[in-house]
């Protein structure tokens, strides 16, 4: 923990976004996480992403559960809304919030323990509902907050700081999400902001459930030799398969892309992402290929990163339920509560 | 880029912008911290080590450190470095025990110092403790040179001069007042082992315009100030024109107001921004309702009935190009401005009528001696120059620095050592980490703005010539102002082999100084940092290849506020905050150990 606050002064040539804000305006309080924790880099990437997307702070909802990772929302956009829920229950609280107000941007920040151990049921159903949110997992293979026990994402053979290596089969959140029908699945690394920031932006703008699984090393309990979630191991084995460039609706596609390497994908809101394939043969719009790739590369010991799968066709939660466009939170009380006469009428239909 | 060589003391020295900007390399952050701790005497002695005259300089230094100060780049206004120096001087206890002393026994070498200005006095300060027999020859009946004769007493009280000059003379210097040297040749025959010329640039520039010699109401600025200082001149007309807008002009206009002038105009040939006077001197003059008229080029003196009645000026128009350079201008008309007196304050020249030209002292085409910038020796061995006499008029702090360097050379010359074989600057680094999140310095950024110097009320200050205008900072102001210093000498020091590239330092830096990036050429790297490095004057600190990815850590020194957050957030200690002390050699350091011990005397070293 740091005693002093981050000084208020900033670099005079810091760029401003369309709201006239700088990245400094999207900061939160100074992190209380361990110095060097990957989660803090993810926070920095989140700040950069929401800044670049010109998101109005009061239209952002930061959702989380319990864990070091779940403390992240305190460290970005102080002026946004936030909910720090019970361990593993962030998806259901977000579902409720989104049900009430579909106009806001929902960013959930969770951990591998929060999402894949205690909260795995919640995680699964958020995907099934295609909840329109950006779901970030800061994945470090351990329960950092409770001092480093293996989580459900620990790889077989990964060594703890003390004790025996993990022997249980890991849950890979990307493969799980793919199986469950998630429509935007990405993986990245806290130490690779160039790749991570556009992936977060795409995830926020994508309509429906977007998963960003970020390898985010725990410097204190899982950054030693023999750990498969350390900085050194991740750097050695991680591979880009398909990166993206996010294109704001007000911008033209300016960069020139070699044929076959690039693939523009138009999102619902009018934004475009351009897929830049590192592996030319790979088609991230094919669920079957994504399955194959994830399994093969995992077996080869590689950490595949980038936009692994995207499908912009499936309806998100409110569309699936045919709800009105106006957020329920903005309807007058009478609209939400038709009265006991109406209730009686409705009930009589089932008698 | 190649990894930065931080073992070269210059690198970290340059990061301490004020100290780098100070000709005498005063350790500013060190003395500001001492003031913050209430250690005024320590702060005074820290100053005295390098600049010899803290009380004087704390009032009238040209303060090149302030435009250089980092705080001025990070915010608007630099730290009030100079006026904090005065705080140390004003609140010091009796420090006489801590002053250097001359040893009981002299070393048998005799040196002559010409002029009792700040340059010669510095040489005396450095050589007397080593046992040299020092004789100062001064033409006037008093010491201090221009500091006494030209800098008005309302800026620099004589008491302050007497005290600090006294510290030096009391070491047993043989002072010969009223002793003008008329012949260098004769002096050399007196058998001195070395001679230092600190006679200043005593000739005020003249303005040869029609009517120049037809009135006794046209004065040469520095001569006029001197005669005011010696109370030969006690009044001046109601309407005064000051020609020129340099430092001398500022003292002339303010002095005029104290001698009865009511309407004082400073006539500038060029527009604002091209004045020689410092901003703060202009501010002080304008506060006293001096009018500054720009774009007036003097043409002739105007007479009515044989009496000086005014001056005629060309009204000028200038073009300024993209690089900010000004052309010679064209006249767009004429104007006559009435006046009773004119003071010419357009600069000074060196003059050495008393130095024979056939004794091996070479002079250049401007009739100035040719002097080696490192050793301060002229073309004749054993004769040294310093202060305004060496390279033309500069200021006190430069004269002091020349004095230090000349003293080293004179010592080496007298001991038959190679003058160029000088001790290099040294560097000490020590970590300031006290605990997990504690540093031994005040690292929290304080957003306070620069404190304003309180002044004597406008009416009251004109009652007498010698009422010091600046009152000095109050205790409350000192407390605020010291915290504005960013401790630039607490350096960010990087050890690449420890870095795991977690980005913690990059993300926490409030001013985006840090970037981990592939190596490249400097220009190109500067453009692709987290915030573009737009100030080429400020260095990039580049690491060797990092262990994991072979990228490099780049730090743009420009706006670093030395908050230490990078080091605090670094899990491996790859960044550390270390205090740099630049070791500056003086004559005592060049001396033999036993001499040095004697010189240290009672001083608390
Ligand atoms: C009006 C004015 C205001 C200034 N204000 C400032 C200021 O605010 N801050 C600042 O830093 N600088 C200021 N300066 C500049 C500063 O005063 C000089 O740069 C500095 O005094 C130079 O010191 P010096 O020792 O080289 O020479 P000087 O101070 O000029 O001393 C030379 C001494 O040598 C004596 N001398 C000359 N010839 C002989 C001889 N033949 N034999 C014996 N003795 C001789 C002179 O009488 C004099 O006492 C100002 C200058 C002027 C003119
Ligand atoms: C209901 C409940 N069970 C257990 C805990 C104890 N607990 C706190 S954090 C945590 C694990 C967090 O792991 P992860 O989500 O991976 O976060 P990390 O700290 O690794 O970022 C556990 C088990 C709890 N707070 N609440
Ligand atoms: S324990 Fe691990 S996960 Fe938690 S803050 Fe420290 S480094 Fe990060
Ligand atoms: S902030 Fe302090 S240390 Fe830095 S340049 Fe200014 S006075 Fe010197
Ligand atoms: S915080 Fe330390 S280990 Fe992390 S990138 Fe910075 S210097 Fe390297
Ligand atoms: Mg975890």
Coordinates of N, CA and C and ligand atoms in Angstrom, one line a residue, chain B residues 16-18 28-29 32 69-71 79 81 485-488, ligand 4:
Chain B
X16 N 19.4 17.6 -11.3 CA 19.1 18.6 -10.3 C 19.2 19.9 -11.0
X17 N 18.2 20.3 -11.6 CA 18.2 21.4 -12.6 C 18.8 22.7 -12.0
X18 N 18.4 23.0 -10.7 CA 18.8 24.3 -10.1 C 20.3 24.2 -9.9
X28 N 21.1 23.1 -3.8 CA 19.9 23.7 -3.4 C 18.9 22.8 -2.7
X29 N 18.6 21.6 -3.2 CA 17.6 20.8 -2.5 C 18.1 20.4 -1.1
X32 N 17.5 23.4 1.1 CA 16.1 23.7 1.3 C 15.5 22.7 2.3
X69 N 14.7 25.8 -12.7 CA 14.0 24.9 -11.7 C 12.9 24.1 -12.3
X70 N 12.9 22.8 -12.0 CA 11.9 21.8 -12.5 C 10.5 22.2 -12.2
X71 N 10.3 22.8 -11.0 CA 9.0 23.2 -10.6 C 8.3 24.2 -11.6
X79 N 10.5 27.3 -7.7 CA 10.7 27.4 -6.2 C 11.4 28.8 -6.0
X81 N 14.0 29.8 -4.8 CA 15.3 29.3 -4.3 C 16.1 30.4 -3.6
X485 N 9.7 22.5 -3.2 CA 10.9 21.9 -3.8 C 10.6 20.4 -4.0
X486 N 11.0 19.9 -5.2 CA 10.7 18.5 -5.6 C 11.8 17.5 -5.2
X487 N 12.8 18.0 -4.5 CA 13.9 17.1 -4.2 C 14.5 16.4 -5.4
X488 N 14.9 17.2 -6.4 CA 15.4 16.6 -7.6 C 16.7 15.8 -7.4
Ligands
LIG4 S1 12.3 21.6 -7.5 FE1 13.9 21.9 -5.9 S2 15.6 20.5 -6.5 FE2 14.2 20.7 -8.3 S3 15.1 22.3 -9.5 FE3 13.6 23.3 -8.2 S4 14.7 23.9 -6.4 FE4 16.0 22.5 -7.5

